[in-house]
mmCIF file of C-alpha atoms in Angstrom:
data_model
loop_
_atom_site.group_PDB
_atom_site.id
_atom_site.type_symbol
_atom_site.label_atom_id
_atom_site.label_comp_id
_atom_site.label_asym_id
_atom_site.label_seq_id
_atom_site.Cartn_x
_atom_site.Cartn_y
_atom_site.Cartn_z
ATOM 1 C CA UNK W 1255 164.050 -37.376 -115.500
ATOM 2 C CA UNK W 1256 165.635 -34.652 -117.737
ATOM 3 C CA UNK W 1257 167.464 -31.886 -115.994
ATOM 4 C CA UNK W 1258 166.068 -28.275 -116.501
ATOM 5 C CA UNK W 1259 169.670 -27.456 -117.017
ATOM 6 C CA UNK W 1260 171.039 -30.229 -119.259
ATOM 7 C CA UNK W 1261 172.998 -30.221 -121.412
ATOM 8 C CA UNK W 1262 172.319 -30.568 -125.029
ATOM 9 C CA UNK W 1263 173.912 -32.642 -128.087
ATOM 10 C CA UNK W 1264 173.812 -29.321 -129.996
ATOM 11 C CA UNK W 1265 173.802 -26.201 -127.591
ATOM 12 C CA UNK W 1266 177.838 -25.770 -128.714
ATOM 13 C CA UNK W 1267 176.865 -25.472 -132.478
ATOM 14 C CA UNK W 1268 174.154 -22.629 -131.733
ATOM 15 C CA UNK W 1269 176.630 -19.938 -131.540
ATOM 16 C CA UNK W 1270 178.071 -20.103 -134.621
ATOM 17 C CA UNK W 1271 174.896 -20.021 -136.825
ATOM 18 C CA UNK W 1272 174.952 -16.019 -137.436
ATOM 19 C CA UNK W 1273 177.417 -16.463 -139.703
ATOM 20 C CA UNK W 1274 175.817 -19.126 -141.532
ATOM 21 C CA UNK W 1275 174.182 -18.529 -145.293
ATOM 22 C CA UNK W 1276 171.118 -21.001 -144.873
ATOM 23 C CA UNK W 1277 168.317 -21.514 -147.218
ATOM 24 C CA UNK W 1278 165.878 -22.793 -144.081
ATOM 25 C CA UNK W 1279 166.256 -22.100 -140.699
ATOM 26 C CA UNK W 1280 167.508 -24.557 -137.946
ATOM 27 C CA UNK W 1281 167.708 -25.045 -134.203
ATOM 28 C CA UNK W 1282 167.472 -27.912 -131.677
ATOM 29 C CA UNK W 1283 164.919 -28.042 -129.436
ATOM 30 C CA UNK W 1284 165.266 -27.549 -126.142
ATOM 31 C CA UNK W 1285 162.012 -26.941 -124.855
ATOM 32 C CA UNK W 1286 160.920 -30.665 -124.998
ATOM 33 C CA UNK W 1287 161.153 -34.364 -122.848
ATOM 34 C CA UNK W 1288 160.362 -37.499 -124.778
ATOM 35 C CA UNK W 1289 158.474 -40.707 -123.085
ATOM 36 C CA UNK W 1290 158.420 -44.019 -124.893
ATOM 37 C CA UNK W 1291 154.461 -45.599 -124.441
ATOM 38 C CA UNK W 1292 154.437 -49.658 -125.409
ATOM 39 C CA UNK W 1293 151.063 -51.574 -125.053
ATOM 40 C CA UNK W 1294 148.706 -53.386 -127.749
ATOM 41 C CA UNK W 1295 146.241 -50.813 -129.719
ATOM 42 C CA UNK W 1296 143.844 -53.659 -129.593
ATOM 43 C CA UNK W 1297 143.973 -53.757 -125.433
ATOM 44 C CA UNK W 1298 141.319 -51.698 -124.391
ATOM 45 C CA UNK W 1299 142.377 -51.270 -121.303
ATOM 46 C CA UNK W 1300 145.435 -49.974 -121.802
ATOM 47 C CA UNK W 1301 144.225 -47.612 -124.656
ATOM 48 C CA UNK W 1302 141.613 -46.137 -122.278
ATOM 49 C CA UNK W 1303 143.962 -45.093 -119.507
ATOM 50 C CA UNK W 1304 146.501 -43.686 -122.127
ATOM 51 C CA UNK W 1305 143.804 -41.593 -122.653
ATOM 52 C CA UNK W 1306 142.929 -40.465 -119.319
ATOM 53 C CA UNK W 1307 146.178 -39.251 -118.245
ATOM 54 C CA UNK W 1308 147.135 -37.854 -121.950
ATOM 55 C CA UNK W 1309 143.625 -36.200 -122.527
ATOM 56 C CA UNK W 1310 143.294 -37.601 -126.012
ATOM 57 C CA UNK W 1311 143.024 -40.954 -128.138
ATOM 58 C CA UNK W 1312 146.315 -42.649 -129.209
ATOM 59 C CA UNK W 1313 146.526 -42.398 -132.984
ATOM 60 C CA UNK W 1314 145.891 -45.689 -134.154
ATOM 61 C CA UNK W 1315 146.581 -44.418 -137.868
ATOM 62 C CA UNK W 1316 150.040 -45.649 -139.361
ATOM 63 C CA UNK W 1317 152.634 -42.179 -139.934
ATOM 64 C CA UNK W 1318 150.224 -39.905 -137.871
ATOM 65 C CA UNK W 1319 150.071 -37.600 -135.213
ATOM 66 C CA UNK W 1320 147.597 -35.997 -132.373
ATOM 67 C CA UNK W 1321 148.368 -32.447 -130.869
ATOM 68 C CA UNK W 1322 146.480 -32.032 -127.442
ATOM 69 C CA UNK W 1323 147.689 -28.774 -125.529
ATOM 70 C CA UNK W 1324 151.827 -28.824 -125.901
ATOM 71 C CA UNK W 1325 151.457 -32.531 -125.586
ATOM 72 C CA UNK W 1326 152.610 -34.352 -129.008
ATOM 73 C CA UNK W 1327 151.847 -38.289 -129.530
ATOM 74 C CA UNK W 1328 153.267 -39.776 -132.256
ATOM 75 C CA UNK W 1329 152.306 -43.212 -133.944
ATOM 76 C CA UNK W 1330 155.787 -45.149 -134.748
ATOM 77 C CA UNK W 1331 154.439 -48.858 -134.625
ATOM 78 C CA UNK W 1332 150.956 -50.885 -134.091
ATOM 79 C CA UNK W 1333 152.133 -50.975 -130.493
ATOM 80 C CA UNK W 1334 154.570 -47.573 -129.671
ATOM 81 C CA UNK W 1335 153.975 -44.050 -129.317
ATOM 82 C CA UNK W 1336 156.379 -41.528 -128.590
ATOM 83 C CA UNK W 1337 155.004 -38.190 -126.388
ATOM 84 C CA UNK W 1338 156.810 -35.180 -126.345
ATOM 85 C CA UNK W 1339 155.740 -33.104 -123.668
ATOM 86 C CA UNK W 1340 157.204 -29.810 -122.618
ATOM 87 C CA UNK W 1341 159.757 -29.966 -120.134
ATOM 88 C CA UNK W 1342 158.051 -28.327 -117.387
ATOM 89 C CA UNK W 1343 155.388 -30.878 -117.311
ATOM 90 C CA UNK W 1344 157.580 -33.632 -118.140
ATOM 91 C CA UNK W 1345 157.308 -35.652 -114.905
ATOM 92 C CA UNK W 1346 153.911 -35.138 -114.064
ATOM 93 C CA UNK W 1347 153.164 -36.724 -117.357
ATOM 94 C CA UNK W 1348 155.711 -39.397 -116.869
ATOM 95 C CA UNK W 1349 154.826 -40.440 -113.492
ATOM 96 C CA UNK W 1350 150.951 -40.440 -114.147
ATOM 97 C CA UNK W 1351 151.460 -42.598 -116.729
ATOM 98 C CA UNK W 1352 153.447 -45.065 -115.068
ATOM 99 C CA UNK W 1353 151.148 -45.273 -112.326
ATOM 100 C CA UNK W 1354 147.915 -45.414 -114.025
ATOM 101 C CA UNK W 1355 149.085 -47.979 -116.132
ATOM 102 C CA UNK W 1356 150.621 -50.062 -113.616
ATOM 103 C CA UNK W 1357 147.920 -52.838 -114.384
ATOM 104 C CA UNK W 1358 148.105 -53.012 -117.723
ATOM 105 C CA UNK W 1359 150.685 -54.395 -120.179
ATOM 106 C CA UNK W 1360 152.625 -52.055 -121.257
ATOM 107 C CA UNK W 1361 155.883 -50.004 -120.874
ATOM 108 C CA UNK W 1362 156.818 -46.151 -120.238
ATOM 109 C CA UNK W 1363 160.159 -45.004 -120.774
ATOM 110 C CA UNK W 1364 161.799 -41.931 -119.793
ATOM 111 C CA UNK W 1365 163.250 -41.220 -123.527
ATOM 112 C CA UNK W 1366 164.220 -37.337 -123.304
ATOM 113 C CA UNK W 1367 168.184 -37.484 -123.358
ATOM 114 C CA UNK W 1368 168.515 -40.619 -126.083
ATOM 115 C CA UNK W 1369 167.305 -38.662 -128.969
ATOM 116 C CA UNK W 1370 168.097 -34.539 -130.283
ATOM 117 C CA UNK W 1371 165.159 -33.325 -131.812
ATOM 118 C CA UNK W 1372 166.741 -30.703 -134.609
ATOM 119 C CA UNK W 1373 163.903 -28.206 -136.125
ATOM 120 C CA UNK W 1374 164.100 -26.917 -139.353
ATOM 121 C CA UNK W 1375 161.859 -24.498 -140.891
ATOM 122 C CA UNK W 1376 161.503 -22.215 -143.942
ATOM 123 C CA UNK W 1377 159.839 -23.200 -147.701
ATOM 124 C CA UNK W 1378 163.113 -25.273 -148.297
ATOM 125 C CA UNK W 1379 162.673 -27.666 -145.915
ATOM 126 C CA UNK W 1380 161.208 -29.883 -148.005
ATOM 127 C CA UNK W 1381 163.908 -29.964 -150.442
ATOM 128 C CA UNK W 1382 166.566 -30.604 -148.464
ATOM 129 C CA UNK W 1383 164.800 -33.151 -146.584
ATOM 130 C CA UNK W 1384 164.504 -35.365 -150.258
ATOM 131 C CA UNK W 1385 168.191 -34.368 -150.377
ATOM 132 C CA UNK W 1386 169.032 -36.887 -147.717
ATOM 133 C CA UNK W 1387 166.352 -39.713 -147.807
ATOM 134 C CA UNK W 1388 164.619 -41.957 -150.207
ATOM 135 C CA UNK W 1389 161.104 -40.641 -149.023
ATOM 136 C CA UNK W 1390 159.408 -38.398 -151.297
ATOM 137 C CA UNK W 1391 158.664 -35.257 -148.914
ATOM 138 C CA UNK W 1392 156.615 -33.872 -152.372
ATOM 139 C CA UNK W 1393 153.452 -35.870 -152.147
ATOM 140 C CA UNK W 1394 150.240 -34.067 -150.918
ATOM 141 C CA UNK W 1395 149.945 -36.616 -147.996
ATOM 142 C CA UNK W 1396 152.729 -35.515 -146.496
ATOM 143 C CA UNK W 1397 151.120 -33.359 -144.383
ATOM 144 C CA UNK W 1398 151.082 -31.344 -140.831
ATOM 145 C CA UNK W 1399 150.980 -33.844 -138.834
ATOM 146 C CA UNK W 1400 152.399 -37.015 -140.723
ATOM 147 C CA UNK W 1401 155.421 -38.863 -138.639
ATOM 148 C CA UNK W 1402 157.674 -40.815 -141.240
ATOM 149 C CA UNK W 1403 161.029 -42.615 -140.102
ATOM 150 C CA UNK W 1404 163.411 -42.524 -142.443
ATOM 151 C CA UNK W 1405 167.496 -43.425 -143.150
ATOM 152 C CA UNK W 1406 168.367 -39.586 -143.647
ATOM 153 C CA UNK W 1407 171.705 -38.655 -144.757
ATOM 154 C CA UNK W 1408 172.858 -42.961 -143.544
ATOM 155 C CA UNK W 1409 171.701 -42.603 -140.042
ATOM 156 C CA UNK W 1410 168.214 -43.566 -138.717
ATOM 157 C CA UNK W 1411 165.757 -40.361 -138.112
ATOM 158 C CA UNK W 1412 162.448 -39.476 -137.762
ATOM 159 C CA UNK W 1413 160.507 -36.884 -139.048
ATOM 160 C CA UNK W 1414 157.326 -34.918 -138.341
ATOM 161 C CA UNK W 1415 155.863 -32.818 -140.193
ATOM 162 C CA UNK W 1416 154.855 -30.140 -137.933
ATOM 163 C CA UNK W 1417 153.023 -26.755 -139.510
ATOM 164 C CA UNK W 1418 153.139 -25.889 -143.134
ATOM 165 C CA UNK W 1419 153.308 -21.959 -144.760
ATOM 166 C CA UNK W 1420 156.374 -22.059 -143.784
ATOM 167 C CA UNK W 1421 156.871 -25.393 -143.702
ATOM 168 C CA UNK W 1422 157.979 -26.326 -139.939
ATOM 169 C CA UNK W 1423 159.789 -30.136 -139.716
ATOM 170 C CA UNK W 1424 161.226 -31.895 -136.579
ATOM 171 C CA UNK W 1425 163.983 -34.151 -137.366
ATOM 172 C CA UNK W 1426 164.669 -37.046 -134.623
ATOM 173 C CA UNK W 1427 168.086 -38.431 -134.448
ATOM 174 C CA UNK W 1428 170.008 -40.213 -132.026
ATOM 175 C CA UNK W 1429 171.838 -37.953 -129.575
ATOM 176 C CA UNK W 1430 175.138 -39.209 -130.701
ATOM 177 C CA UNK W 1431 174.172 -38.648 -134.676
ATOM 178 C CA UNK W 1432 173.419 -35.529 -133.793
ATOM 179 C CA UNK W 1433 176.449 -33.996 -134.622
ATOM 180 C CA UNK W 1434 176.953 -35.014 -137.717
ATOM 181 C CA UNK W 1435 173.132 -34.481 -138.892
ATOM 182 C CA UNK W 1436 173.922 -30.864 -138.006
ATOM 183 C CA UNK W 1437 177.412 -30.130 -139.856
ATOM 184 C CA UNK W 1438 175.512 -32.803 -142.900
ATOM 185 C CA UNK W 1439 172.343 -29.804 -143.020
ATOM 186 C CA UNK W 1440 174.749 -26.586 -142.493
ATOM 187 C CA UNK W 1441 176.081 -28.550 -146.096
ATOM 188 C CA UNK W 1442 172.801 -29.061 -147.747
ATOM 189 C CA UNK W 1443 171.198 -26.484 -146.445
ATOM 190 C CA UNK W 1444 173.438 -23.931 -147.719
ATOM 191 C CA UNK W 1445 171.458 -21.059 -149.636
ATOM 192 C CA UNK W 1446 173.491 -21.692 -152.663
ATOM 193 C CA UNK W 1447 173.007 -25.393 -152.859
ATOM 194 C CA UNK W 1448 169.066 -25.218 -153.528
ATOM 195 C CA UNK W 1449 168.143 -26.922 -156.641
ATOM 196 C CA UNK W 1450 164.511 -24.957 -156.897
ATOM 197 C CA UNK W 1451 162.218 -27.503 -156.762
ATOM 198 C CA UNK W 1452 159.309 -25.617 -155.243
ATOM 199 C CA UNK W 1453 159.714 -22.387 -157.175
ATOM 200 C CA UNK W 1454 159.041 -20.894 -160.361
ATOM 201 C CA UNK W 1455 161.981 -21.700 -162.519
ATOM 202 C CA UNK W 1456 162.873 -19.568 -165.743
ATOM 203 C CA UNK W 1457 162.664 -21.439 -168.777
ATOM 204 C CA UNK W 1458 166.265 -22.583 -170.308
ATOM 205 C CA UNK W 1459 168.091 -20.607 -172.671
ATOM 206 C CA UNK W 1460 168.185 -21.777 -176.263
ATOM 207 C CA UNK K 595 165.861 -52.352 -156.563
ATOM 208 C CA UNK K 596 162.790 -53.463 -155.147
ATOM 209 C CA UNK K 597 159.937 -51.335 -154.204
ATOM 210 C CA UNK K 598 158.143 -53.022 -151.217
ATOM 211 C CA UNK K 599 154.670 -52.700 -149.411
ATOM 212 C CA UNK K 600 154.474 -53.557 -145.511
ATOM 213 C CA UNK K 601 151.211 -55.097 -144.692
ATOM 214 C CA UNK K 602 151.274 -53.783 -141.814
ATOM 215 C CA UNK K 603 151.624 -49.860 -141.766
ATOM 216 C CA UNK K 604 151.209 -49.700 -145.624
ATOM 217 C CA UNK K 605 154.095 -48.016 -145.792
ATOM 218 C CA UNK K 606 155.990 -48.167 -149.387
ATOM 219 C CA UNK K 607 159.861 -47.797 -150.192
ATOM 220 C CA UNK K 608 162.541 -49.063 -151.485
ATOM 221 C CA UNK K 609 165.079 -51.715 -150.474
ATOM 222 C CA UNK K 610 167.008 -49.628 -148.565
ATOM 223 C CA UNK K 611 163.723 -48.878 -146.241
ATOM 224 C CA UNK K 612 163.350 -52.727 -145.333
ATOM 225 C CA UNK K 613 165.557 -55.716 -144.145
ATOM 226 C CA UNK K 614 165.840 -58.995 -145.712
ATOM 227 C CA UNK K 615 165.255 -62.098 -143.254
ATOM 228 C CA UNK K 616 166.110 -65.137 -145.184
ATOM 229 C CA UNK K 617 163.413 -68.038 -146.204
ATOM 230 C CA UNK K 618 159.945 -67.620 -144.277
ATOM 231 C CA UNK K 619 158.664 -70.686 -142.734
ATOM 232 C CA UNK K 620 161.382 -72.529 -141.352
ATOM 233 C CA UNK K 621 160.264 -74.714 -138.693
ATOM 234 C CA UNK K 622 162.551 -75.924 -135.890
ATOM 235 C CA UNK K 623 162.725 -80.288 -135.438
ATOM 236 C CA UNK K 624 160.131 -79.980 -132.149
ATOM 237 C CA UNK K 625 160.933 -82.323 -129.516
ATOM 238 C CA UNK K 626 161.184 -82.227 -125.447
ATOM 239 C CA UNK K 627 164.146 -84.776 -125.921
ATOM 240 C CA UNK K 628 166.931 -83.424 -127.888
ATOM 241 C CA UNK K 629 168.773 -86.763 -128.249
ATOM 242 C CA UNK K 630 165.567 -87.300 -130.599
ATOM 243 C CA UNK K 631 166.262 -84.966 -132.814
ATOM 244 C CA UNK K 632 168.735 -86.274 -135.808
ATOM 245 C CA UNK K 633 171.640 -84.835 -136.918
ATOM 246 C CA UNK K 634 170.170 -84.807 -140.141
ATOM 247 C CA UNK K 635 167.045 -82.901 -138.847
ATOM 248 C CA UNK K 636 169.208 -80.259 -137.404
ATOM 249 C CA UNK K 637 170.975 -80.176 -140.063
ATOM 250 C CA UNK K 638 167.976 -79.174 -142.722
ATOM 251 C CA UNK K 639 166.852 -76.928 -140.206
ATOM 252 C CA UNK K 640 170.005 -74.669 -140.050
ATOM 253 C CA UNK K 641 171.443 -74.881 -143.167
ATOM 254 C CA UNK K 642 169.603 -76.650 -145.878
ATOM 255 C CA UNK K 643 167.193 -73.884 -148.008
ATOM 256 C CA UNK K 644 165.064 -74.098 -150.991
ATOM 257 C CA UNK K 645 166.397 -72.198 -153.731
ATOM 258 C CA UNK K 646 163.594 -72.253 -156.070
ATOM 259 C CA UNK K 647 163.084 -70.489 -159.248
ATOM 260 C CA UNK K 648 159.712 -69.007 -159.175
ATOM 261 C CA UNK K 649 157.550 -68.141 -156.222
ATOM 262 C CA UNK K 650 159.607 -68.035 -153.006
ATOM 263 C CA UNK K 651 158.334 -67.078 -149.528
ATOM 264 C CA UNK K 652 160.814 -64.898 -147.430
ATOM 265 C CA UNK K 653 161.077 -62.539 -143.977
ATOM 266 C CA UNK K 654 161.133 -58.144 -144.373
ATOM 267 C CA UNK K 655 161.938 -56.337 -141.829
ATOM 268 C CA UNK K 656 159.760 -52.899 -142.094
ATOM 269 C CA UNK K 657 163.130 -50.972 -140.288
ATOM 270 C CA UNK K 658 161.870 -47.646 -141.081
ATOM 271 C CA UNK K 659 157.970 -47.823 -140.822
ATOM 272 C CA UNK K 660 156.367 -49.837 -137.845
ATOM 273 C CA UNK K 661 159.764 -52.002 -137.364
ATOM 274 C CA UNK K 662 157.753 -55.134 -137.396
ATOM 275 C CA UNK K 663 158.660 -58.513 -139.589
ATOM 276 C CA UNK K 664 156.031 -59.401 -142.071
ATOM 277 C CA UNK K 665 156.370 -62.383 -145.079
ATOM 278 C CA UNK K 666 156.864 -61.461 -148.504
ATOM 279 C CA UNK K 667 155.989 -64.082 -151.706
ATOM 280 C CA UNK K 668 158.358 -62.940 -154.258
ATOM 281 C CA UNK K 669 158.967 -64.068 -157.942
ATOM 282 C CA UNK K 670 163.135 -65.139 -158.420
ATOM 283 C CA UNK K 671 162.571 -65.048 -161.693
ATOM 284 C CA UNK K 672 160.942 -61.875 -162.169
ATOM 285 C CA UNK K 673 161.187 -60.281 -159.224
ATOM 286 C CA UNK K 674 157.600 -59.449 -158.831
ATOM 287 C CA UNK K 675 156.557 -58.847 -155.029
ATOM 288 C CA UNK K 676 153.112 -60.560 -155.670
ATOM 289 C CA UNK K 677 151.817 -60.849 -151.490
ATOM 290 C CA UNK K 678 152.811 -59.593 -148.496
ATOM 291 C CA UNK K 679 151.314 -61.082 -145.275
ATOM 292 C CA UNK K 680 151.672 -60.874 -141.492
ATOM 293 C CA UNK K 681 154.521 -63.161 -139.779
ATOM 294 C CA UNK K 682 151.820 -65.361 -137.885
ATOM 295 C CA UNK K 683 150.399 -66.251 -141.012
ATOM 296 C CA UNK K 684 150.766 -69.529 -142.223
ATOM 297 C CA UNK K 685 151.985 -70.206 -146.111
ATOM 298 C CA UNK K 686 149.737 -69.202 -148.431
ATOM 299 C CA UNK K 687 148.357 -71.616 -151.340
ATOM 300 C CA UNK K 688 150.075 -70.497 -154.013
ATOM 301 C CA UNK K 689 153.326 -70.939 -152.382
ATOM 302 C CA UNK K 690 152.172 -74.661 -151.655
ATOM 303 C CA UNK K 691 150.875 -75.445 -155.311
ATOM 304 C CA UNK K 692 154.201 -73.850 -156.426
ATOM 305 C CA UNK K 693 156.228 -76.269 -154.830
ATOM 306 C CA UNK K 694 154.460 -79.089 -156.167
ATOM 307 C CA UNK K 695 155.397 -78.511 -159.897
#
């Protein structure tokens, strides 16, 4: 169970961002538990009382997401999902799920203080996310909605895409990586340390 | 650098994005008695590998897509990813007829 009042990987680094020249705009979330759902896709069972207590499908669609009220579920393997759901409503959530799917094979895990969910938004957000990662955040399917884990900037993350104009991404790392995911973005984020991908570009002087 | 496929989630990267496993395949000498097993069986079975040039069958890890372990038939020679399969599967034929040359 999270506490209301917990205390946060990041909530010491918030102060200092006035005097920060950023190209996107970044904060961690604090709004937000996380529960860890295991069971098989192809158990029926199990897939039809997710649904019940969630109020919508589990994606079955590899790097994809489903939005249902301020509930998020997102597909990281053929047999996890990870729900973010907001605090308030955290243990309801958690403790339906866990009973109603008592019978069934399957696990749910009380995930909200293992993982800092930093959110960065602006119309560079794709850029500096290809600044740390081998994924190419440029292709057209990567799109509201997409979840992709990555190695970002060394460490393991994951990312969803969450709104686009302006682009809006959450970046999951572990708690304890959160720290230096933060100081590693204040550096590549910097407004002078864009390399103008997505912008009209002047042609080169001859 | 390798650019691999995971059967599974159909996710695509590089190297980096997977996990190497060793040789696929390996089975382990089966027996209720282990005095029955030889040395020499044991032996094979922990250490001994093919090292073929040409098709070989080997174990991904798909660490930043679905985290599962699939099989991968890869060319030493050329490097050439040809198949990917799931980790229940059993060899494929080509890897079979390869061996025979």
């Amino acid at each position: 169970m999270p506490d209301l009042d917990r205390n946060l990987a990041l909530s010491h680094r918030h102060q200092e961002m006035e005097n920060q020249a950023l190209g996107i705009e970044m904060s961690e979330r604090d709004d937000v538990g996380m529960i860890d759902l295991r069971g098989k896709a192809d158990d029926k069972a199990f897939m039809k009382n997710a649904a019940t207590v969630l109020g919508v499908e589990l994606p079955t669609d590899p790097r994809t997401s489903i939005k249902k009220g301020g509930i998020d579920i997102l597909w990281l393997s053929i047999d996890q999902w990870l729900i973010t759901t907001p605090l308030k409503s955290h243990d309801k959530t958690l403790s339906a799920l866990t009973k109603k799917l008592t019978k069934n094979h399957a696990l749910v895990c009380d995930m909200s203080d293992a993982r800092s969910i930093i959110r960065l938004s602006g119309d560079r957000v794709r850029e500096v996310l290809i600044k740390g990662c081998s994924f190419d955040a440029t292709q057209p399917d990567f799109k509201p909605g997409t979840v992709r884990r990555l190695l970002f900037a060394e460490v393991a993350a994951l990312a969803h895409f969450v709104d686009s104009n302006p682009d809006v991404i959450d970046l999951y790392v572990f708690r304890s990586y959160a720290n230096y995911v933060w100081e590693w973005l204040l550096q590549t984020a910097h407004e002078d340390a864009g390399v103008g991908l997505f912008q009209v570009q002047d042609a080169p002087v001859v | 650098m390798l650019l691999i496929k995971c059967p599974i989630c159909d996710c695509e990267g590089d190297e980096t994005d997977f996990h190497y496993g060793g040789e696929g395949h390996i089975q382990r000498p089966t027996s209720s008695n282990p005095d029955k097993v030889g040395d020499e069986a044991q032996r094979d079975y922990l250490y001994v590998r093919k090292n073929p040039r040409g098709l070989h069958s080997e174990r991904w890890l798909c660490e930043r897509g679905c985290g599962k372990w699939f099989h991968a038939l890869r060319d030493t020679a050329t490097m050439v990813i040809s198949k990917t399969y799931l980790i229940t599967d059993k060899p494929p034929a080509e890897l079979k007829k390869a061996g025979k040359k």
